[in-house]
PDB file of C-alpha atoms in Angstrom:
ATOM      1  CA  UNK S   1       0.627  10.010  17.437  1.00 46.00           C
ATOM      2  CA  UNK S   2       2.282   7.864  20.095  1.00 53.00           C
ATOM      3  CA  UNK S   3       5.954   6.942  20.139  1.00 50.00           C
ATOM      4  CA  UNK S   4       5.344   3.314  19.101  1.00 53.00           C
ATOM      5  CA  UNK S   5       3.545   4.360  15.910  1.00 50.00           C
ATOM      6  CA  UNK S   6       6.223   6.967  15.165  1.00 48.00           C
ATOM      7  CA  UNK S   7       8.922   4.299  15.517  1.00 57.00           C
ATOM      8  CA  UNK S   8       6.929   1.989  13.244  1.00 70.00           C
ATOM      9  CA  UNK S   9       6.754   4.641  10.529  1.00 81.00           C
ATOM     10  CA  UNK S  10      10.442   5.489  10.877  1.00 86.00           C
ATOM     11  CA  UNK S  11      11.373   1.829  10.502  1.00 86.00           C
ATOM     12  CA  UNK S  12       8.846   0.741   7.881  1.00 89.00           C
ATOM     13  CA  UNK S  13       9.872  -1.326   4.878  1.00 93.00           C
ATOM     14  CA  UNK S  14       8.047  -2.736   1.894  1.00 96.00           C
ATOM     15  CA  UNK S  15       7.636  -6.487   2.352  1.00 97.00           C
ATOM     16  CA  UNK S  16       7.487  -8.699  -0.725  1.00 97.00           C
ATOM     17  CA  UNK S  17       8.029 -12.137   0.838  1.00 97.00           C
ATOM     18  CA  UNK S  18       5.513 -13.514   3.291  1.00 98.00           C
ATOM     19  CA  UNK S  19       5.483 -16.364   5.806  1.00 98.00           C
ATOM     20  CA  UNK S  20       3.092 -19.287   5.430  1.00 96.00           C
ATOM     21  CA  UNK S  21       0.870 -17.943   8.194  1.00 97.00           C
ATOM     22  CA  UNK S  22      -2.783 -16.998   8.046  1.00 97.00           C
ATOM     23  CA  UNK S  23      -4.044 -13.444   8.265  1.00 98.00           C
ATOM     24  CA  UNK S  24      -7.343 -14.090   9.982  1.00 98.00           C
ATOM     25  CA  UNK S  25     -10.597 -12.534   8.875  1.00 98.00           C
ATOM     26  CA  UNK S  26     -11.016 -11.166  12.385  1.00 98.00           C
ATOM     27  CA  UNK S  27      -7.697  -9.306  12.309  1.00 98.00           C
ATOM     28  CA  UNK S  28      -8.182  -8.023   8.776  1.00 98.00           C
ATOM     29  CA  UNK S  29     -11.720  -6.820   9.481  1.00 98.00           C
ATOM     30  CA  UNK S  30     -10.612  -5.077  12.680  1.00 98.00           C
ATOM     31  CA  UNK S  31      -7.823  -3.206  10.900  1.00 98.00           C
ATOM     32  CA  UNK S  32     -10.088  -2.175   8.023  1.00 98.00           C
ATOM     33  CA  UNK S  33     -12.724  -1.028  10.498  1.00 98.00           C
ATOM     34  CA  UNK S  34     -10.251   0.995  12.539  1.00 98.00           C
ATOM     35  CA  UNK S  35      -8.998   2.634   9.346  1.00 98.00           C
ATOM     36  CA  UNK S  36     -12.511   3.981   8.733  1.00 98.00           C
ATOM     37  CA  UNK S  37     -11.671   6.812  11.129  1.00 98.00           C
ATOM     38  CA  UNK S  38      -9.512   8.285   8.362  1.00 98.00           C
ATOM     39  CA  UNK S  39     -10.540  11.797   7.215  1.00 98.00           C
ATOM     40  CA  UNK S  40     -13.049  11.633   4.354  1.00 98.00           C
ATOM     41  CA  UNK S  41     -14.755  14.181   2.124  1.00 97.00           C
ATOM     42  CA  UNK S  42     -18.209  15.076   3.409  1.00 97.00           C
ATOM     43  CA  UNK S  43     -18.094  12.038   5.707  1.00 97.00           C
ATOM     44  CA  UNK S  44     -19.086   9.970   2.668  1.00 98.00           C
ATOM     45  CA  UNK S  45     -16.267   7.366   2.706  1.00 98.00           C
ATOM     46  CA  UNK S  46     -15.876   7.250  -1.054  1.00 98.00           C
ATOM     47  CA  UNK S  47     -14.054   3.917  -1.161  1.00 98.00           C
ATOM     48  CA  UNK S  48     -14.523   0.164  -1.215  1.00 98.00           C
ATOM     49  CA  UNK S  49     -12.025  -2.664  -0.704  1.00 98.00           C
ATOM     50  CA  UNK S  50     -11.972  -5.970  -2.565  1.00 98.00           C
ATOM     51  CA  UNK S  51     -10.270  -8.694  -0.524  1.00 98.00           C
ATOM     52  CA  UNK S  52      -8.628 -11.438  -2.571  1.00 98.00           C
ATOM     53  CA  UNK S  53      -7.556 -14.625  -0.812  1.00 98.00           C
ATOM     54  CA  UNK S  54      -8.046 -17.440  -3.317  1.00 98.00           C
ATOM     55  CA  UNK S  55      -5.037 -18.491  -5.369  1.00 98.00           C
ATOM     56  CA  UNK S  56      -7.190 -18.600  -8.486  1.00 98.00           C
ATOM     57  CA  UNK S  57      -8.176 -14.946  -8.155  1.00 98.00           C
ATOM     58  CA  UNK S  58      -4.632 -13.851  -7.280  1.00 98.00           C
ATOM     59  CA  UNK S  59      -3.422 -15.501 -10.469  1.00 98.00           C
ATOM     60  CA  UNK S  60      -6.090 -13.664 -12.440  1.00 98.00           C
ATOM     61  CA  UNK S  61      -5.006 -10.351 -10.921  1.00 98.00           C
ATOM     62  CA  UNK S  62      -1.278 -10.947 -11.373  1.00 98.00           C
ATOM     63  CA  UNK S  63      -1.011  -9.968 -15.083  1.00 98.00           C
ATOM     64  CA  UNK S  64      -2.432  -6.513 -14.296  1.00 98.00           C
ATOM     65  CA  UNK S  65       0.492  -6.076 -11.913  1.00 98.00           C
ATOM     66  CA  UNK S  66       3.116  -7.304 -14.389  1.00 96.00           C
ATOM     67  CA  UNK S  67       3.152 -10.700 -12.623  1.00 98.00           C
ATOM     68  CA  UNK S  68       5.052  -9.397  -9.632  1.00 97.00           C
ATOM     69  CA  UNK S  69       5.538 -12.514  -7.474  1.00 97.00           C
ATOM     70  CA  UNK S  70       4.141 -11.005  -4.261  1.00 97.00           C
ATOM     71  CA  UNK S  71       0.681 -10.844  -5.848  1.00 98.00           C
ATOM     72  CA  UNK S  72       0.394 -14.624  -5.902  1.00 98.00           C
ATOM     73  CA  UNK S  73       2.713 -15.146  -2.922  1.00 98.00           C
ATOM     74  CA  UNK S  74       0.921 -12.956  -0.380  1.00 98.00           C
ATOM     75  CA  UNK S  75      -1.827 -14.440   1.799  1.00 98.00           C
ATOM     76  CA  UNK S  76      -4.077 -11.472   1.034  1.00 98.00           C
ATOM     77  CA  UNK S  77      -4.322  -8.960  -1.797  1.00 98.00           C
ATOM     78  CA  UNK S  78      -6.398  -5.838  -1.169  1.00 98.00           C
ATOM     79  CA  UNK S  79      -7.656  -3.675  -4.023  1.00 98.00           C
ATOM     80  CA  UNK S  80      -8.722  -0.241  -2.793  1.00 98.00           C
ATOM     81  CA  UNK S  81     -11.308   1.298  -5.109  1.00 98.00           C
ATOM     82  CA  UNK S  82     -12.572   4.839  -5.499  1.00 98.00           C
ATOM     83  CA  UNK S  83     -16.305   4.322  -5.140  1.00 98.00           C
ATOM     84  CA  UNK S  84     -19.042   6.814  -5.948  1.00 98.00           C
ATOM     85  CA  UNK S  85     -21.478   4.069  -6.885  1.00 98.00           C
ATOM     86  CA  UNK S  86     -22.636   3.392  -3.328  1.00 98.00           C
ATOM     87  CA  UNK S  87     -23.216   7.088  -2.624  1.00 98.00           C
ATOM     88  CA  UNK S  88     -25.022   7.554  -5.946  1.00 98.00           C
ATOM     89  CA  UNK S  89     -27.321   4.581  -5.316  1.00 98.00           C
ATOM     90  CA  UNK S  90     -28.026   5.859  -1.813  1.00 98.00           C
ATOM     91  CA  UNK S  91     -29.014   9.221  -3.313  1.00 98.00           C
ATOM     92  CA  UNK S  92     -31.233   7.612  -5.950  1.00 98.00           C
ATOM     93  CA  UNK S  93     -32.967   5.522  -3.302  1.00 98.00           C
ATOM     94  CA  UNK S  94     -33.591   8.568  -1.112  1.00 98.00           C
ATOM     95  CA  UNK S  95     -35.277  10.858  -3.653  1.00 98.00           C
ATOM     96  CA  UNK S  96     -32.023  12.702  -4.381  1.00 98.00           C
ATOM     97  CA  UNK S  97     -30.363  13.279  -7.745  1.00 98.00           C
ATOM     98  CA  UNK S  98     -26.620  12.397  -7.768  1.00 98.00           C
ATOM     99  CA  UNK S  99     -24.189  14.247 -10.018  1.00 98.00           C
ATOM    100  CA  UNK S 100     -20.990  12.298  -9.528  1.00 98.00           C
ATOM    101  CA  UNK S 101     -20.302  10.973 -13.024  1.00 97.00           C
ATOM    102  CA  UNK S 102     -17.418  13.398 -13.611  1.00 98.00           C
ATOM    103  CA  UNK S 103     -13.691  13.830 -13.160  1.00 97.00           C
ATOM    104  CA  UNK S 104     -13.902  15.940 -10.005  1.00 98.00           C
ATOM    105  CA  UNK S 105     -15.872  13.200  -8.288  1.00 98.00           C
ATOM    106  CA  UNK S 106     -13.237  10.657  -9.279  1.00 98.00           C
ATOM    107  CA  UNK S 107     -10.486  12.836  -7.821  1.00 98.00           C
ATOM    108  CA  UNK S 108     -12.441  13.222  -4.582  1.00 98.00           C
ATOM    109  CA  UNK S 109     -13.083   9.490  -4.352  1.00 98.00           C
ATOM    110  CA  UNK S 110      -9.489   8.626  -5.243  1.00 98.00           C
ATOM    111  CA  UNK S 111      -8.215  10.979  -2.539  1.00 98.00           C
ATOM    112  CA  UNK S 112     -10.547   9.405   0.017  1.00 98.00           C
ATOM    113  CA  UNK S 113      -9.383   5.961  -1.037  1.00 98.00           C
ATOM    114  CA  UNK S 114      -5.670   6.681  -0.833  1.00 98.00           C
ATOM    115  CA  UNK S 115      -6.034   8.278   2.597  1.00 98.00           C
ATOM    116  CA  UNK S 116      -7.935   5.216   3.807  1.00 98.00           C
ATOM    117  CA  UNK S 117      -5.372   2.883   2.244  1.00 98.00           C
ATOM    118  CA  UNK S 118      -2.465   4.633   3.964  1.00 98.00           C
ATOM    119  CA  UNK S 119      -4.172   4.552   7.348  1.00 98.00           C
ATOM    120  CA  UNK S 120      -4.812   0.842   6.902  1.00 98.00           C
ATOM    121  CA  UNK S 121      -1.161   0.250   6.034  1.00 97.00           C
ATOM    122  CA  UNK S 122      -0.026   2.109   9.145  1.00 96.00           C
ATOM    123  CA  UNK S 123      -2.349   0.040  11.328  1.00 96.00           C
ATOM    124  CA  UNK S 124      -1.388  -3.239   9.651  1.00 97.00           C
ATOM    125  CA  UNK S 125       2.320  -2.604  10.065  1.00 96.00           C
ATOM    126  CA  UNK S 126       1.796  -1.584  13.686  1.00 94.00           C
ATOM    127  CA  UNK S 127       0.130  -4.980  14.182  1.00 96.00           C
ATOM    128  CA  UNK S 128       3.250  -6.682  12.827  1.00 95.00           C
ATOM    129  CA  UNK S 129       2.021  -7.356   9.308  1.00 97.00           C
ATOM    130  CA  UNK S 130       4.007  -6.528   6.197  1.00 97.00           C
ATOM    131  CA  UNK S 131       2.644  -4.603   3.226  1.00 98.00           C
ATOM    132  CA  UNK S 132       3.712  -3.673  -0.275  1.00 98.00           C
ATOM    133  CA  UNK S 133       1.998  -0.910  -2.232  1.00 98.00           C
ATOM    134  CA  UNK S 134       1.560  -1.762  -5.913  1.00 98.00           C
ATOM    135  CA  UNK S 135       1.692   1.353  -8.062  1.00 94.00           C
ATOM    136  CA  UNK S 136       0.819  -0.832 -11.036  1.00 96.00           C
ATOM    137  CA  UNK S 137      -2.874  -0.575 -10.118  1.00 98.00           C
ATOM    138  CA  UNK S 138      -3.424   2.444 -12.367  1.00 97.00           C
ATOM    139  CA  UNK S 139      -1.223   1.151 -15.211  1.00 97.00           C
ATOM    140  CA  UNK S 140      -3.748  -1.305 -16.631  1.00 95.00           C
ATOM    141  CA  UNK S 141      -6.902  -0.587 -14.630  1.00 98.00           C
ATOM    142  CA  UNK S 142      -9.313  -2.152 -17.122  1.00 98.00           C
ATOM    143  CA  UNK S 143      -7.819  -5.590 -16.448  1.00 98.00           C
ATOM    144  CA  UNK S 144      -8.489  -5.157 -12.735  1.00 98.00           C
ATOM    145  CA  UNK S 145     -11.962  -3.749 -13.391  1.00 98.00           C
ATOM    146  CA  UNK S 146     -12.850  -6.789 -15.523  1.00 98.00           C
ATOM    147  CA  UNK S 147     -11.297  -9.301 -13.125  1.00 98.00           C
ATOM    148  CA  UNK S 148     -13.030  -7.905 -10.043  1.00 98.00           C
ATOM    149  CA  UNK S 149     -16.308  -7.101 -11.854  1.00 98.00           C
ATOM    150  CA  UNK S 150     -16.201  -3.468 -10.766  1.00 98.00           C
ATOM    151  CA  UNK S 151     -19.393  -1.600 -11.729  1.00 98.00           C
ATOM    152  CA  UNK S 152     -19.782   1.943 -13.011  1.00 98.00           C
ATOM    153  CA  UNK S 153     -18.503   4.752 -10.777  1.00 98.00           C
ATOM    154  CA  UNK S 154     -15.924   2.501  -9.134  1.00 98.00           C
ATOM    155  CA  UNK S 155     -12.232   2.493 -10.010  1.00 98.00           C
ATOM    156  CA  UNK S 156      -9.124   0.714  -8.645  1.00 98.00           C
ATOM    157  CA  UNK S 157      -6.539   3.180  -7.363  1.00 98.00           C
ATOM    158  CA  UNK S 158      -4.327   1.159  -4.999  1.00 98.00           C
ATOM    159  CA  UNK S 159      -3.390  -2.450  -4.340  1.00 98.00           C
ATOM    160  CA  UNK S 160      -1.714  -3.769  -1.199  1.00 98.00           C
ATOM    161  CA  UNK S 161      -0.193  -7.198  -0.706  1.00 98.00           C
ATOM    162  CA  UNK S 162      -0.480  -8.234   2.928  1.00 98.00           C
ATOM    163  CA  UNK S 163       0.949 -10.921   5.165  1.00 98.00           C
ATOM    164  CA  UNK S 164       3.354 -11.764   7.956  1.00 98.00           C
ATOM    165  CA  UNK S 165       6.903 -10.788   6.892  1.00 97.00           C
ATOM    166  CA  UNK S 166       9.337 -13.484   5.815  1.00 97.00           C
ATOM    167  CA  UNK S 167      12.185 -11.087   5.047  1.00 96.00           C
ATOM    168  CA  UNK S 168      13.925  -8.094   6.561  1.00 95.00           C
ATOM    169  CA  UNK S 169      15.013  -5.929   3.642  1.00 95.00           C
ATOM    170  CA  UNK S 170      17.023  -2.751   3.907  1.00 92.00           C
ATOM    171  CA  UNK S 171      15.080   0.481   4.165  1.00 92.00           C
ATOM    172  CA  UNK S 172      14.737   2.461   0.980  1.00 93.00           C
ATOM    173  CA  UNK S 173      16.452   5.835   0.904  1.00 94.00           C
ATOM    174  CA  UNK S 174      14.470   9.057   1.163  1.00 96.00           C
ATOM    175  CA  UNK S 175      15.210  12.631   0.127  1.00 97.00           C
ATOM    176  CA  UNK S 176      16.056  15.087   2.917  1.00 97.00           C
ATOM    177  CA  UNK S 177      13.105  17.045   4.275  1.00 97.00           C
ATOM    178  CA  UNK S 178      14.525  20.235   2.716  1.00 97.00           C
ATOM    179  CA  UNK S 179      13.898  18.717  -0.704  1.00 98.00           C
ATOM    180  CA  UNK S 180      10.135  18.593  -0.264  1.00 98.00           C
ATOM    181  CA  UNK S 181       9.480  21.470   2.135  1.00 98.00           C
ATOM    182  CA  UNK S 182       8.423  24.885   0.813  1.00 98.00           C
ATOM    183  CA  UNK S 183       7.646  27.766   3.180  1.00 98.00           C
ATOM    184  CA  UNK S 184       4.789  30.119   2.342  1.00 98.00           C
ATOM    185  CA  UNK S 185       5.213  29.746  -1.438  1.00 98.00           C
ATOM    186  CA  UNK S 186       6.823  27.238  -3.770  1.00 98.00           C
ATOM    187  CA  UNK S 187      10.585  27.785  -3.894  1.00 97.00           C
ATOM    188  CA  UNK S 188      11.716  26.450  -7.245  1.00 98.00           C
ATOM    189  CA  UNK S 189      14.724  24.159  -7.574  1.00 98.00           C
ATOM    190  CA  UNK S 190      18.056  25.444  -8.829  1.00 98.00           C
ATOM    191  CA  UNK S 191      20.763  23.146 -10.234  1.00 98.00           C
ATOM    192  CA  UNK S 192      22.641  23.652  -6.965  1.00 98.00           C
ATOM    193  CA  UNK S 193      19.667  22.489  -4.931  1.00 98.00           C
ATOM    194  CA  UNK S 194      19.165  19.465  -7.173  1.00 98.00           C
ATOM    195  CA  UNK S 195      22.811  18.516  -6.631  1.00 98.00           C
ATOM    196  CA  UNK S 196      22.431  18.906  -2.884  1.00 98.00           C
ATOM    197  CA  UNK S 197      19.153  17.009  -2.540  1.00 98.00           C
ATOM    198  CA  UNK S 198      20.015  14.075  -4.811  1.00 98.00           C
ATOM    199  CA  UNK S 199      23.697  13.597  -3.980  1.00 97.00           C
ATOM    200  CA  UNK S 200      23.059  10.985  -1.277  1.00 97.00           C
ATOM    201  CA  UNK S 201      20.675   8.923  -3.427  1.00 97.00           C
ATOM    202  CA  UNK S 202      23.119   9.020  -6.332  1.00 97.00           C
ATOM    203  CA  UNK S 203      26.039   8.016  -4.103  1.00 97.00           C
ATOM    204  CA  UNK S 204      24.474   4.801  -2.797  1.00 97.00           C
ATOM    205  CA  UNK S 205      26.376   1.706  -4.013  1.00 96.00           C
ATOM    206  CA  UNK S 206      23.207  -0.067  -5.167  1.00 95.00           C
ATOM    207  CA  UNK S 207      22.186   2.934  -7.258  1.00 96.00           C
ATOM    208  CA  UNK S 208      25.638   3.269  -8.757  1.00 97.00           C
ATOM    209  CA  UNK S 209      25.401  -0.421  -9.604  1.00 97.00           C
ATOM    210  CA  UNK S 210      22.050   0.113 -11.385  1.00 94.00           C
ATOM    211  CA  UNK S 211      23.633   2.821 -13.499  1.00 97.00           C
ATOM    212  CA  UNK S 212      26.617   0.653 -14.348  1.00 97.00           C
ATOM    213  CA  UNK S 213      24.792  -2.556 -15.286  1.00 97.00           C
ATOM    214  CA  UNK S 214      22.294  -0.627 -17.414  1.00 97.00           C
ATOM    215  CA  UNK S 215      25.074   1.235 -19.212  1.00 97.00           C
ATOM    216  CA  UNK S 216      23.691   4.635 -18.307  1.00 97.00           C
ATOM    217  CA  UNK S 217      25.441   7.865 -17.391  1.00 97.00           C
ATOM    218  CA  UNK S 218      23.194   8.981 -14.512  1.00 97.00           C
ATOM    219  CA  UNK S 219      20.657   7.509 -12.093  1.00 97.00           C
ATOM    220  CA  UNK S 220      17.978   9.787 -13.514  1.00 97.00           C
ATOM    221  CA  UNK S 221      18.347   8.001 -16.852  1.00 97.00           C
ATOM    222  CA  UNK S 222      17.356   4.735 -15.175  1.00 96.00           C
ATOM    223  CA  UNK S 223      13.978   6.295 -14.458  1.00 96.00           C
ATOM    224  CA  UNK S 224      13.466   8.176 -17.733  1.00 97.00           C
ATOM    225  CA  UNK S 225      14.892   5.580 -20.136  1.00 97.00           C
ATOM    226  CA  UNK S 226      14.048   2.271 -18.466  1.00 95.00           C
ATOM    227  CA  UNK S 227      11.599   2.340 -15.566  1.00 95.00           C
ATOM    228  CA  UNK S 228       9.096   5.076 -16.447  1.00 96.00           C
ATOM    229  CA  UNK S 229       9.516   5.950 -20.100  1.00 97.00           C
ATOM    230  CA  UNK S 230       7.570   8.578 -22.004  1.00 97.00           C
ATOM    231  CA  UNK S 231       6.261   5.905 -24.396  1.00 97.00           C
ATOM    232  CA  UNK S 232       4.923   3.738 -21.578  1.00 96.00           C
ATOM    233  CA  UNK S 233       3.503   6.694 -19.663  1.00 97.00           C
ATOM    234  CA  UNK S 234       1.609   7.961 -22.692  1.00 97.00           C
ATOM    235  CA  UNK S 235       0.276   4.508 -23.592  1.00 97.00           C
ATOM    236  CA  UNK S 236      -0.884   3.812 -20.052  1.00 97.00           C
ATOM    237  CA  UNK S 237      -2.363   7.303 -19.803  1.00 97.00           C
ATOM    238  CA  UNK S 238      -4.524   6.488 -22.804  1.00 97.00           C
ATOM    239  CA  UNK S 239      -5.656   3.288 -21.110  1.00 97.00           C
ATOM    240  CA  UNK S 240      -6.385   5.155 -17.894  1.00 98.00           C
ATOM    241  CA  UNK S 241      -8.570   7.705 -19.673  1.00 98.00           C
ATOM    242  CA  UNK S 242     -10.455   4.949 -21.533  1.00 98.00           C
ATOM    243  CA  UNK S 243     -11.080   3.066 -18.303  1.00 98.00           C
ATOM    244  CA  UNK S 244     -12.281   6.237 -16.567  1.00 98.00           C
ATOM    245  CA  UNK S 245     -14.676   6.797 -19.459  1.00 98.00           C
ATOM    246  CA  UNK S 246     -15.907   3.193 -19.322  1.00 98.00           C
ATOM    247  CA  UNK S 247     -16.536   3.519 -15.581  1.00 98.00           C
ATOM    248  CA  UNK S 248     -18.536   6.710 -16.034  1.00 98.00           C
ATOM    249  CA  UNK S 249     -16.138   9.288 -14.609  1.00 98.00           C
ATOM    250  CA  UNK S 250     -15.463  10.937 -17.982  1.00 97.00           C
ATOM    251  CA  UNK S 251     -18.275  11.602 -20.436  1.00 90.00           C
TER     252      UNK S 251
END
């Protein structure tokens, strides 16, 4: 990895506001093509990308992403899909019998897709574009499946909004490397380690402000009680399983 790319990664930010400037088909296609050199299971490239440019289609996708404004405000929305359909049809058309209608195949395809998505993001940001990863893609996948007419053995796993940046937000904080690094075997976290690893995040003025305005005692409660609640997680998990079953990855 050259120094320019390393600097780009070290300085990267999620961009949610975009300039009124076209992202050409030529540039987008080149970046997507270059990203194809990403590692992939069995050299099968178990992914597809749906490119959304029209305002009408962005507005149809927006509710699945809780109407976050960058969905309709970005020049391009990319939905990265785990795709075992293409490989299965190839097998069927070449006197082979595919067996990819199962959970393991979904995991393999989803892994392929996320690796490809991340490589694309790195390349796009190196080219000066801004991106924002939408984790909402797997919250209500059936809405995206219906909107994009995704067939069996395909599944949306990541969405990226893309465009030329029209903002320069502050970088988000990250945990120290010691918090995620385990040598040889997993070294479980003690209360002392938790204090050490999360003290900086908890000390940031913006995070203290979140705690205060939401009338909570700790920053962790913002995540457990407001942002990612058990009730919502369980409800969306049910929807995820149903969508996986509808798409043929769970029998």
